[in-house]
Amino acid sequence: MKILYFAWVRERIGLEAEEVDPPASVRTVADLAAFLKERGEGYAHAFENPSVVRAALDRTHARPDTPLGAAREVAFFPPMTGG
Amino acid sequence: MKILYFAWVRERIGLEAEEVDPPASVRTVADLAAFLKERGEGYAHAFENPSVVRAALDRTHARPDTPLGAAREVAFFPPMTGG
Amino acid sequence: MFTVRIQAGQFDAAAEIAALAQGRTDIGAVVTFTGLCRDDIAPGGARLVALTLEHYPGMAEEEIARLVEEARTRWPLTGATVIHRFGRMIPGDNIVLVVTASSHRTAAFEAAEFLMDWLKTRAPFWKLEEREAARSWVAAKDTDDTAAGRWG
Amino acid sequence: MFTVRIQAGQFDAAAEIAALAQGRTDIGAVVTFTGLCRDDIAPGGARLVALTLEHYPGMAEEEIARLVEEARTRWPLTGATVIHRFGRMIPGDNIVLVVTASSHRTAAFEAAEFLMDWLKTRAPFWKLEEREAARSWVAAKDTDDTAAGRWG
């Protein structure tokens, strides 16, 4: 599974993208965020307040309880500030 | 007092503008419209339904009961269709 | 900058946006509304050939300037431009342009809508339609009065 | 014509209006919204030097295209163009353009506001501010969520 990070999530983790193979127990977006949070200091900082981190599955907005299903690309990012 | 006519009010009366000296009994916009209506066939046609004829006094919108006061320029016209 | 112009000639929306924004860095949002002569077809099937816009010279400028002043009391605008053409227009021609600039988008949108709603009902302009087989004065629309009325 | 572009370069609002209207006579109203980089000053007094817009390539186009499709189901649009820039902007630079065209003005205004409200909250863009004495990510605004929420 390809994971992308944007804006300050990217800066805190120090990566734009990585390949991750989470265990079968990781079923939802929130599960994946909790799994990633344990990977190190930068991740812990990025996900310290999971409620302000948004996610997209295969380029479509997702909610914390959205099942990962067969998603090939998952992105984590702060609330958007475009426009 | 200078009277101006626009759009189909102008077409029915056959004049763009004229000088009129109404009697002292003509005090309001509605009085003036009623006075003009008696001036001939075109006027009668223009003012046949006074509720659809709008007026301005010295280039400011007026209502039928607005006193003419010292107005020097009075205009009569249909509801506006600009924009 | 606040500008009202009544003119026979075409206008250029881009030039008007540029004139409002030039040399300024405090504008966050610019909204433009362009009203065009539309090739509509009457219920009887008569196609529009042209619109001729008659106006009340002097009052047209003054009334629109009053509407712009009213908009300025309601929204924090950094600028506004209103241009209304008169004369004969064919389908596809520009008729009216409203440009509003503000530091925030909601003010710019609301002020542009306010100006258009009131222009329709208060600016002394009248459209004469020429159709393939008829010519008649455009009746004012109840929906325009309703749209203007919502500004209270 | 319905167009979505994500680009680094400047855009030209007039050219986009012309592209939507060219050769057509069924358009009565064109609304544009231009969002600019504004020279604001933080509460601490630090002046904005630049904004850098980061985006999610691919998703940005797809998400905005979904918003345009949603707008088309709600309003009878004859065309719409959305352009969003990415990269580094200085005060006075254009950032986003929305153009909507319809036969009627209310549809054009409402669709442009709808697109801007949802762009702010759903399009995957993030602004990094550089200020005279600091740099920090712009926090999303509650007012943007509220504005988007009114479309239900």
Tab-separated table of C-alpha atoms in Angstrom:
chain	number	residue	atom	x	y	z
A	1	MET	CA	0.000	0.000	0.000
A	2	LYS	CA	1.378	3.404	-0.984
A	3	ILE	CA	1.079	6.117	1.640
A	4	LEU	CA	1.404	9.826	0.758
A	5	TYR	CA	1.894	12.712	3.176
A	6	PHE	CA	1.255	16.406	2.540
A	7	ALA	CA	1.951	19.787	4.166
A	8	TRP	CA	2.887	19.618	7.859
A	9	VAL	CA	2.108	15.898	8.034
A	10	ARG	CA	4.825	15.452	5.386
A	11	GLU	CA	7.199	17.824	7.200
A	12	ARG	CA	6.787	16.098	10.575
A	13	ILE	CA	7.251	12.588	9.155
A	14	GLY	CA	10.022	13.714	6.848
A	15	LEU	CA	8.733	11.711	3.878
A	16	GLU	CA	6.539	12.468	0.860
A	17	ALA	CA	5.589	8.840	0.282
A	18	GLU	CA	6.380	5.323	1.362
A	19	GLU	CA	5.267	1.717	0.841
A	20	VAL	CA	3.699	0.148	3.941
A	21	ASP	CA	2.330	-3.352	4.515
A	22	PRO	CA	0.132	-3.122	7.610
A	23	PRO	CA	-1.103	-6.237	9.447
A	24	ALA	CA	-4.581	-7.596	8.739
A	25	SER	CA	-5.880	-6.062	11.987
A	26	VAL	CA	-5.579	-2.590	10.339
A	27	ARG	CA	-8.999	-2.312	8.730
A	28	THR	CA	-9.969	1.393	8.735
A	29	VAL	CA	-8.356	4.772	8.117
A	30	ALA	CA	-8.204	5.336	11.887
A	31	ASP	CA	-6.537	1.930	12.374
A	32	LEU	CA	-3.904	2.860	9.791
A	33	ALA	CA	-3.234	6.232	11.432
A	34	ALA	CA	-2.819	4.503	14.819
A	35	PHE	CA	-0.475	1.936	13.230
A	36	LEU	CA	1.649	4.649	11.581
A	37	LYS	CA	1.787	6.699	14.795
A	38	GLU	CA	3.892	3.937	16.380
A	39	ARG	CA	6.592	4.049	13.680
A	40	GLY	CA	8.706	6.785	15.262
A	41	GLU	CA	8.963	10.256	16.704
A	42	GLY	CA	8.036	12.120	13.494
A	43	TYR	CA	4.954	9.927	13.013
A	44	ALA	CA	3.945	10.375	16.654
A	45	HIS	CA	4.151	14.147	16.149
A	46	ALA	CA	2.187	14.051	12.861
A	47	PHE	CA	-0.623	11.965	14.384
A	48	GLU	CA	-0.526	13.443	17.904
A	49	ASN	CA	-4.043	14.805	17.373
A	50	PRO	CA	-5.629	12.367	14.899
A	51	SER	CA	-8.834	14.417	14.660
A	52	VAL	CA	-7.011	17.151	12.667
A	53	VAL	CA	-5.452	14.753	10.162
A	54	ARG	CA	-7.577	14.093	7.069
A	55	ALA	CA	-7.262	11.140	4.712
A	56	ALA	CA	-8.036	10.120	1.140
A	57	LEU	CA	-8.321	6.597	-0.253
A	58	ASP	CA	-7.397	6.335	-3.920
A	59	ARG	CA	-7.811	10.129	-4.243
A	60	THR	CA	-11.270	10.297	-2.652
A	61	HIS	CA	-11.922	11.869	0.761
A	62	ALA	CA	-12.347	9.283	3.509
A	63	ARG	CA	-13.444	9.350	7.142
A	64	PRO	CA	-11.692	7.708	10.120
A	65	ASP	CA	-14.143	4.813	10.041
A	66	THR	CA	-13.898	4.258	6.274
A	67	PRO	CA	-12.650	0.681	5.595
A	68	LEU	CA	-9.358	0.580	3.707
A	69	GLY	CA	-10.768	-2.162	1.473
A	70	ALA	CA	-8.564	-2.650	-1.589
A	71	ALA	CA	-7.187	0.921	-1.606
A	72	ARG	CA	-3.792	1.131	-3.263
A	73	GLU	CA	-3.018	4.782	-2.400
A	74	VAL	CA	-3.756	6.327	0.987
A	75	ALA	CA	-2.938	9.974	1.734
A	76	PHE	CA	-2.777	11.806	5.062
A	77	PHE	CA	-2.841	15.599	5.253
A	78	PRO	CA	-4.024	18.554	7.345
A	79	PRO	CA	-7.376	20.271	6.743
A	80	MET	CA	-7.212	21.898	3.322
A	81	THR	CA	-6.482	25.599	2.817
A	82	GLY	CA	-6.833	26.106	-0.914
A	83	GLY	CA	-8.995	28.565	-2.767
B	1	MET	CA	-41.680	72.166	-14.820
B	2	LYS	CA	-39.862	69.925	-17.282
B	3	ILE	CA	-41.461	66.531	-17.933
B	4	LEU	CA	-39.514	63.634	-19.480
B	5	TYR	CA	-40.953	60.416	-20.899
B	6	PHE	CA	-39.124	57.146	-21.552
B	7	ALA	CA	-39.692	53.827	-23.359
B	8	TRP	CA	-43.343	53.040	-24.144
B	9	VAL	CA	-44.581	56.056	-22.169
B	10	ARG	CA	-42.528	58.196	-24.595
B	11	GLU	CA	-43.787	56.241	-27.613
B	12	ARG	CA	-47.456	56.535	-26.626
B	13	ILE	CA	-47.255	60.246	-25.867
B	14	GLY	CA	-45.042	60.910	-28.890
B	15	LEU	CA	-42.734	63.254	-26.990
B	16	GLU	CA	-39.389	62.883	-25.211
B	17	ALA	CA	-39.857	65.991	-23.092
B	18	GLU	CA	-42.072	69.023	-22.640
B	19	GLU	CA	-42.567	72.051	-20.382
B	20	VAL	CA	-45.781	71.907	-18.339
B	21	ASP	CA	-47.248	74.399	-15.870
B	22	PRO	CA	-49.826	72.465	-13.861
B	23	PRO	CA	-52.399	74.241	-11.640
B	24	ALA	CA	-51.741	74.572	-7.908
B	25	SER	CA	-54.180	71.729	-7.193
B	26	VAL	CA	-51.607	69.297	-8.665
B	27	ARG	CA	-49.593	68.470	-5.545
B	28	THR	CA	-48.321	64.880	-5.900
B	29	VAL	CA	-46.867	62.598	-8.565
B	30	ALA	CA	-50.271	60.876	-8.879
B	31	ASP	CA	-51.994	64.288	-9.285
B	32	LEU	CA	-49.567	65.158	-12.081
B	33	ALA	CA	-50.147	61.829	-13.848
B	34	ALA	CA	-53.929	62.368	-13.648
B	35	PHE	CA	-53.514	65.920	-14.980
B	36	LEU	CA	-51.360	64.737	-17.911
B	37	LYS	CA	-53.756	61.886	-18.708
B	38	GLU	CA	-56.371	64.492	-19.760
B	39	ARG	CA	-54.080	66.129	-22.334
B	40	GLY	CA	-55.009	63.849	-25.242
B	41	GLU	CA	-55.314	60.366	-26.651
B	42	GLY	CA	-51.608	59.466	-26.419
B	43	TYR	CA	-51.480	60.621	-22.791
B	44	ALA	CA	-54.642	58.681	-21.975
B	45	HIS	CA	-53.028	55.570	-23.442
B	46	ALA	CA	-49.718	56.128	-21.582
B	47	PHE	CA	-51.466	56.587	-18.240
B	48	GLU	CA	-54.335	54.128	-18.803
B	49	ASN	CA	-52.992	51.982	-15.941
B	50	PRO	CA	-51.231	54.471	-13.642
B	51	SER	CA	-49.998	51.705	-11.326
B	52	VAL	CA	-47.490	50.505	-13.961
B	53	VAL	CA	-46.067	53.962	-14.653
B	54	ARG	CA	-43.083	54.888	-12.446
B	55	ALA	CA	-41.818	58.393	-11.750
B	56	ALA	CA	-38.682	60.232	-10.701
B	57	LEU	CA	-38.414	63.731	-9.246
B	58	ASP	CA	-35.154	65.489	-10.046
B	59	ARG	CA	-33.630	62.101	-10.942
B	60	THR	CA	-34.670	60.319	-7.755
B	61	HIS	CA	-37.309	57.578	-7.655
B	62	ALA	CA	-40.671	58.825	-6.373
B	63	ARG	CA	-43.927	57.220	-5.319
B	64	PRO	CA	-47.444	58.242	-6.409
B	65	ASP	CA	-47.998	60.063	-3.109
B	66	THR	CA	-44.631	61.888	-3.188
B	67	PRO	CA	-45.247	65.671	-3.142
B	68	LEU	CA	-43.903	67.452	-6.205
B	69	GLY	CA	-42.469	70.163	-3.962
B	70	ALA	CA	-39.996	72.314	-5.864
B	71	ALA	CA	-39.070	69.593	-8.384
B	72	ARG	CA	-37.814	71.031	-11.668
B	73	GLU	CA	-37.578	67.758	-13.632
B	74	VAL	CA	-40.204	65.022	-13.445
B	75	ALA	CA	-39.884	61.795	-15.440
B	76	PHE	CA	-42.470	59.101	-16.198
B	77	PHE	CA	-41.455	55.647	-17.415
B	78	PRO	CA	-42.374	51.956	-17.293
B	79	PRO	CA	-40.861	49.562	-14.735
B	80	MET	CA	-37.157	49.305	-15.454
B	81	THR	CA	-35.620	46.420	-17.388
B	82	GLY	CA	-31.904	47.129	-17.269
B	83	GLY	CA	-29.113	44.887	-16.084
C	1	MET	CA	-11.550	52.908	-6.517
C	2	PHE	CA	-15.266	53.221	-7.212
C	3	THR	CA	-16.389	53.843	-10.778
C	4	VAL	CA	-19.746	54.087	-12.561
C	5	ARG	CA	-19.904	54.484	-16.330
C	6	ILE	CA	-22.845	54.590	-18.733
C	7	GLN	CA	-21.575	54.126	-22.263
C	8	ALA	CA	-22.522	53.039	-25.768
C	9	GLY	CA	-19.306	51.122	-26.436
C	10	GLN	CA	-18.116	47.666	-25.436
C	11	PHE	CA	-16.282	47.108	-22.158
C	12	ASP	CA	-13.348	44.874	-21.322
C	13	ALA	CA	-13.825	42.951	-18.081
C	14	ALA	CA	-10.110	42.162	-17.814
C	15	ALA	CA	-9.095	45.807	-18.090
C	16	GLU	CA	-11.611	46.747	-15.396
C	17	ILE	CA	-10.363	44.011	-13.038
C	18	ALA	CA	-6.796	45.170	-13.658
C	19	ALA	CA	-7.724	48.811	-12.997
C	20	LEU	CA	-9.259	47.854	-9.628
C	21	ALA	CA	-6.346	45.649	-8.579
C	22	GLN	CA	-3.407	47.581	-10.004
C	23	GLY	CA	-0.682	48.378	-7.512
C	24	ARG	CA	-2.680	46.937	-4.618
C	25	THR	CA	-1.884	43.901	-2.515
C	26	ASP	CA	-4.775	44.144	-0.044
C	27	ILE	CA	-7.384	42.567	-2.337
C	28	GLY	CA	-8.141	38.912	-1.661
C	29	ALA	CA	-11.188	38.459	-3.883
C	30	VAL	CA	-12.521	39.967	-7.091
C	31	VAL	CA	-15.970	39.001	-8.388
C	32	THR	CA	-17.227	40.009	-11.814
C	33	PHE	CA	-20.688	39.719	-13.259
C	34	THR	CA	-21.117	40.152	-16.995
C	35	GLY	CA	-24.640	40.319	-18.387
C	36	LEU	CA	-24.974	39.498	-22.075
C	37	CYS	CA	-27.628	39.817	-24.746
C	38	ARG	CA	-28.989	36.300	-25.045
C	39	ASP	CA	-30.392	34.739	-28.195
C	40	ASP	CA	-33.658	33.635	-26.655
C	41	ILE	CA	-36.789	32.529	-28.402
C	42	ALA	CA	-40.230	33.869	-27.460
C	43	PRO	CA	-43.026	31.414	-26.622
C	44	GLY	CA	-44.429	32.067	-30.103
C	45	GLY	CA	-41.092	31.025	-31.653
C	46	ALA	CA	-39.870	34.496	-32.708
C	47	ARG	CA	-36.084	34.651	-32.386
C	48	LEU	CA	-34.420	37.731	-30.835
C	49	VAL	CA	-32.671	39.879	-33.435
C	50	ALA	CA	-31.534	42.746	-31.184
C	51	LEU	CA	-32.138	44.599	-27.934
C	52	THR	CA	-32.066	48.380	-27.817
C	53	LEU	CA	-31.362	49.811	-24.379
C	54	GLU	CA	-32.839	53.218	-23.681
C	55	HIS	CA	-31.744	55.053	-20.519
C	56	TYR	CA	-32.376	58.225	-18.569
C	57	PRO	CA	-29.105	60.158	-18.934
C	58	GLY	CA	-27.974	61.689	-15.679
C	59	MET	CA	-30.313	59.683	-13.491
C	60	ALA	CA	-28.780	56.369	-14.633
C	61	GLU	CA	-25.328	57.414	-13.350
C	62	GLU	CA	-26.727	58.955	-10.164
C	63	GLU	CA	-28.939	56.007	-9.273
C	64	ILE	CA	-26.164	53.449	-9.817
C	65	ALA	CA	-23.759	55.611	-7.794
C	66	ARG	CA	-26.337	55.560	-4.966
C	67	LEU	CA	-26.473	51.744	-5.160
C	68	VAL	CA	-22.667	51.569	-5.011
C	69	GLU	CA	-22.664	53.851	-1.957
C	70	GLU	CA	-25.268	51.622	-0.316
C	71	ALA	CA	-23.123	48.543	-1.063
C	72	ARG	CA	-20.113	50.270	0.530
C	73	THR	CA	-22.050	50.808	3.748
C	74	ARG	CA	-22.935	47.106	3.869
C	75	TRP	CA	-19.659	45.397	2.841
C	76	PRO	CA	-15.960	46.272	3.319
C	77	LEU	CA	-15.150	46.820	-0.358
C	78	THR	CA	-11.756	47.940	-1.589
C	79	GLY	CA	-13.251	48.838	-4.967
C	80	ALA	CA	-16.206	48.451	-7.308
C	81	THR	CA	-16.878	49.190	-10.966
C	82	VAL	CA	-20.268	49.263	-12.665
C	83	ILE	CA	-20.570	49.772	-16.414
C	84	HIS	CA	-23.937	49.755	-18.167
C	85	ARG	CA	-24.215	50.085	-21.924
C	86	PHE	CA	-27.014	51.694	-23.901
C	87	GLY	CA	-27.956	51.455	-27.563
C	88	ARG	CA	-28.541	48.490	-29.845
C	89	MET	CA	-27.101	45.093	-28.886
C	90	ILE	CA	-27.156	41.810	-30.763
C	91	PRO	CA	-27.033	38.335	-29.193
C	92	GLY	CA	-23.603	37.715	-27.672
C	93	ASP	CA	-22.952	41.410	-26.897
C	94	ASN	CA	-22.021	42.560	-23.390
C	95	ILE	CA	-24.623	44.746	-21.662
C	96	VAL	CA	-23.590	45.226	-18.046
C	97	LEU	CA	-20.485	44.654	-15.942
C	98	VAL	CA	-20.220	44.680	-12.156
C	99	VAL	CA	-16.817	44.186	-10.530
C	100	THR	CA	-16.384	44.094	-6.760
C	101	ALA	CA	-13.140	43.752	-4.831
C	102	SER	CA	-12.658	43.037	-1.161
C	103	SER	CA	-10.187	41.393	1.143
C	104	HIS	CA	-12.720	38.556	1.615
C	105	ARG	CA	-14.697	36.507	-0.873
C	106	THR	CA	-18.085	36.616	0.844
C	107	ALA	CA	-18.166	40.420	0.768
C	108	ALA	CA	-17.193	40.489	-2.911
C	109	PHE	CA	-19.854	37.919	-3.884
C	110	GLU	CA	-22.638	39.470	-1.823
C	111	ALA	CA	-21.928	43.013	-2.988
C	112	ALA	CA	-21.921	41.925	-6.663
C	113	GLU	CA	-25.256	40.143	-6.254
C	114	PHE	CA	-26.717	43.103	-4.363
C	115	LEU	CA	-25.647	45.513	-7.114
C	116	MET	CA	-27.076	43.326	-9.886
C	117	ASP	CA	-30.367	42.738	-8.061
C	118	TRP	CA	-30.892	46.457	-7.522
C	119	LEU	CA	-29.606	47.497	-10.947
C	120	LYS	CA	-32.355	45.369	-12.472
C	121	THR	CA	-35.096	47.102	-10.541
C	122	ARG	CA	-33.815	50.649	-9.908
C	123	ALA	CA	-31.464	51.706	-12.710
C	124	PRO	CA	-33.455	53.658	-15.313
C	125	PHE	CA	-32.894	51.456	-18.378
C	126	TRP	CA	-35.483	49.903	-20.683
C	127	LYS	CA	-34.967	47.115	-23.174
C	128	LEU	CA	-36.752	47.201	-26.520
C	129	GLU	CA	-36.748	43.808	-28.198
C	130	GLU	CA	-36.629	43.280	-31.927
C	131	ARG	CA	-37.741	39.806	-32.892
C	132	GLU	CA	-37.969	38.200	-36.276
C	133	ALA	CA	-41.649	38.982	-36.563
C	134	ALA	CA	-42.313	41.516	-33.819
C	135	ARG	CA	-40.912	44.255	-31.580
C	136	SER	CA	-42.071	44.922	-28.008
C	137	TRP	CA	-40.868	46.437	-24.723
C	138	VAL	CA	-39.550	43.862	-22.273
C	139	ALA	CA	-41.851	43.651	-19.252
C	140	ALA	CA	-40.191	44.004	-15.838
C	141	LYS	CA	-40.022	40.676	-14.053
C	142	ASP	CA	-41.587	39.907	-10.697
C	143	THR	CA	-38.564	37.693	-10.001
C	144	ASP	CA	-36.296	40.752	-10.233
C	145	ASP	CA	-38.350	42.583	-7.621
C	146	THR	CA	-38.250	39.496	-5.415
C	147	ALA	CA	-34.472	39.183	-5.807
C	148	ALA	CA	-33.999	42.855	-4.917
C	149	GLY	CA	-36.467	42.603	-2.034
C	150	ARG	CA	-34.376	40.012	-0.205
C	151	TRP	CA	-31.864	42.752	0.659
C	152	GLY	CA	-34.478	44.313	2.898
D	1	MET	CA	-17.533	23.730	-21.945
D	2	PHE	CA	-16.334	22.535	-18.554
D	3	THR	CA	-12.652	22.828	-17.727
D	4	VAL	CA	-10.487	22.152	-14.663
D	5	ARG	CA	-6.797	23.049	-14.673
D	6	ILE	CA	-4.146	22.821	-11.965
D	7	GLN	CA	-1.132	24.824	-13.022
D	8	ALA	CA	1.945	26.671	-11.803
D	9	GLY	CA	1.565	29.623	-14.180
D	10	GLN	CA	-0.607	32.712	-14.135
D	11	PHE	CA	-4.097	32.689	-15.637
D	12	ASP	CA	-5.949	35.319	-17.625
D	13	ALA	CA	-9.546	35.768	-16.497
D	14	ALA	CA	-10.520	37.567	-19.719
D	15	ALA	CA	-9.215	34.762	-21.918
D	16	GLU	CA	-11.146	32.213	-19.856
D	17	ILE	CA	-14.379	34.235	-20.100
D	18	ALA	CA	-13.860	34.542	-23.850
D	19	ALA	CA	-13.220	30.799	-24.208
D	20	LEU	CA	-16.502	30.018	-22.425
D	21	ALA	CA	-18.546	32.524	-24.412
D	22	GLN	CA	-16.947	32.219	-27.849
D	23	GLY	CA	-19.384	31.518	-30.640
D	24	ARG	CA	-22.321	31.193	-28.272
D	25	THR	CA	-25.353	33.413	-27.973
D	26	ASP	CA	-27.255	31.439	-25.307
D	27	ILE	CA	-25.276	32.795	-22.346
D	28	GLY	CA	-26.968	35.571	-20.370
D	29	ALA	CA	-24.651	35.765	-17.368
D	30	VAL	CA	-20.996	35.102	-16.646
D	31	VAL	CA	-19.669	35.307	-13.087
D	32	THR	CA	-15.970	35.182	-12.273
D	33	PHE	CA	-14.290	34.833	-8.932
D	34	THR	CA	-10.578	35.569	-8.693
D	35	GLY	CA	-8.791	34.770	-5.447
D	36	LEU	CA	-5.542	36.658	-4.885
D	37	CYS	CA	-2.610	36.447	-2.517
D	38	ARG	CA	-3.293	39.233	-0.061
D	39	ASP	CA	-0.664	41.231	1.757
D	40	ASP	CA	-2.062	40.679	5.224
D	41	ILE	CA	-0.398	41.259	8.535
D	42	ALA	CA	-0.457	38.672	11.302
D	43	PRO	CA	-1.696	39.697	14.773
D	44	GLY	CA	1.965	39.891	15.838
D	45	GLY	CA	2.706	42.365	13.032
D	46	ALA	CA	4.643	40.019	10.716
D	47	ARG	CA	3.960	40.959	7.111
D	48	LEU	CA	3.268	38.227	4.520
D	49	VAL	CA	6.197	37.764	2.137
D	50	ALA	CA	4.841	34.817	0.116
D	51	LEU	CA	2.451	31.876	0.099
D	52	THR	CA	3.540	28.500	-1.242
D	53	LEU	CA	0.669	26.294	-2.360
D	54	GLU	CA	1.263	22.565	-2.102
D	55	HIS	CA	-1.240	20.211	-3.716
D	56	TYR	CA	-2.000	16.523	-4.184
D	57	PRO	CA	-1.435	15.963	-7.913
D	58	GLY	CA	-4.157	13.878	-9.468
D	59	MET	CA	-6.567	14.170	-6.589
D	60	ALA	CA	-6.732	17.979	-6.947
D	61	GLU	CA	-8.027	17.699	-10.527
D	62	GLU	CA	-10.361	14.809	-9.712
D	63	GLU	CA	-11.868	16.440	-6.625
D	64	ILE	CA	-12.497	19.761	-8.391
D	65	ALA	CA	-14.003	17.902	-11.372
D	66	ARG	CA	-16.374	16.178	-8.917
D	67	LEU	CA	-17.378	19.594	-7.511
D	68	VAL	CA	-18.043	20.904	-11.026
D	69	GLU	CA	-20.189	17.844	-11.781
D	70	GLU	CA	-22.125	18.432	-8.562
D	71	ALA	CA	-22.667	22.091	-9.544
D	72	ARG	CA	-23.985	20.983	-12.950
D	73	THR	CA	-26.599	18.791	-11.298
D	74	ARG	CA	-27.784	21.760	-9.209
D	75	TRP	CA	-27.752	24.640	-11.721
D	76	PRO	CA	-28.373	24.881	-15.478
D	77	LEU	CA	-24.827	25.898	-16.448
D	78	THR	CA	-23.724	26.406	-20.029
D	79	GLY	CA	-20.076	26.287	-18.964
D	80	ALA	CA	-17.641	26.487	-16.064
D	81	THR	CA	-13.890	26.868	-15.702
D	82	VAL	CA	-11.861	26.306	-12.544
D	83	ILE	CA	-8.140	27.019	-12.468
D	84	HIS	CA	-6.085	26.578	-9.299
D	85	ARG	CA	-2.406	27.463	-9.177
D	86	PHE	CA	0.299	25.818	-7.096
D	87	GLY	CA	3.778	26.987	-6.161
D	88	ARG	CA	5.047	30.201	-4.629
D	89	MET	CA	2.893	33.348	-4.826
D	90	ILE	CA	3.625	36.866	-3.672
D	91	PRO	CA	1.028	39.457	-2.618
D	92	GLY	CA	-0.997	40.568	-5.626
D	93	ASP	CA	-0.642	37.231	-7.485
D	94	ASN	CA	-3.691	35.318	-8.708
D	95	ILE	CA	-4.305	31.978	-6.985
D	96	VAL	CA	-7.682	30.657	-8.087
D	97	LEU	CA	-10.218	31.422	-10.807
D	98	VAL	CA	-13.805	30.214	-11.040
D	99	VAL	CA	-15.906	31.177	-14.068
D	100	THR	CA	-19.521	30.112	-14.410
D	101	ALA	CA	-21.852	30.789	-17.337
D	102	SER	CA	-25.588	30.326	-17.517
D	103	SER	CA	-28.573	31.770	-19.269
D	104	HIS	CA	-29.628	33.325	-15.940
D	105	ARG	CA	-27.697	35.343	-13.404
D	106	THR	CA	-28.851	33.605	-10.235
D	107	ALA	CA	-27.574	30.231	-11.453
D	108	ALA	CA	-24.200	31.729	-12.414
D	109	PHE	CA	-23.782	33.501	-9.045
D	110	GLU	CA	-24.893	30.549	-6.937
D	111	ALA	CA	-22.762	28.029	-8.810
D	112	ALA	CA	-19.653	30.241	-8.476
D	113	GLU	CA	-20.207	30.620	-4.728
D	114	PHE	CA	-20.864	26.906	-4.350
D	115	LEU	CA	-17.643	26.037	-6.181
D	116	MET	CA	-15.567	28.477	-4.112
D	117	ASP	CA	-17.069	27.335	-0.811
D	118	TRP	CA	-16.322	23.687	-1.566
D	119	LEU	CA	-12.920	24.343	-3.143
D	120	LYS	CA	-11.835	25.876	0.144
D	121	THR	CA	-12.773	22.817	2.168
D	122	ARG	CA	-12.387	19.862	-0.228
D	123	ALA	CA	-9.710	20.626	-2.831
D	124	PRO	CA	-6.392	19.153	-1.614
D	125	PHE	CA	-4.285	22.319	-1.427
D	126	TRP	CA	-2.307	23.670	1.518
D	127	LYS	CA	-0.898	27.150	1.949
D	128	LEU	CA	2.503	27.639	3.576
D	129	GLU	CA	2.977	31.214	4.678
D	130	GLU	CA	6.310	32.996	4.730
D	131	ARG	CA	6.246	36.051	6.931
D	132	GLU	CA	8.941	38.574	7.654
D	133	ALA	CA	9.912	36.809	10.857
D	134	ALA	CA	8.221	33.419	10.639
D	135	ARG	CA	6.803	30.672	8.433
D	136	SER	CA	3.782	28.500	9.326
D	137	TRP	CA	1.025	26.430	7.704
D	138	VAL	CA	-2.252	28.293	7.344
D	139	ALA	CA	-4.889	26.743	9.611
D	140	ALA	CA	-8.185	25.768	7.956
D	141	LYS	CA	-10.937	28.172	8.939
D	142	ASP	CA	-14.158	27.203	10.674
D	143	THR	CA	-15.875	29.882	8.581
D	144	ASP	CA	-14.949	27.955	5.404
D	145	ASP	CA	-16.561	24.795	6.734
D	146	THR	CA	-19.639	26.794	7.707
D	147	ALA	CA	-19.845	28.384	4.242
D	148	ALA	CA	-19.547	24.982	2.570
D	149	GLY	CA	-22.044	23.424	4.989
D	150	ARG	CA	-24.851	25.743	3.895
D	151	TRP	CA	-25.067	23.836	0.589
D	152	GLY	CA	-26.267	20.808	2.569
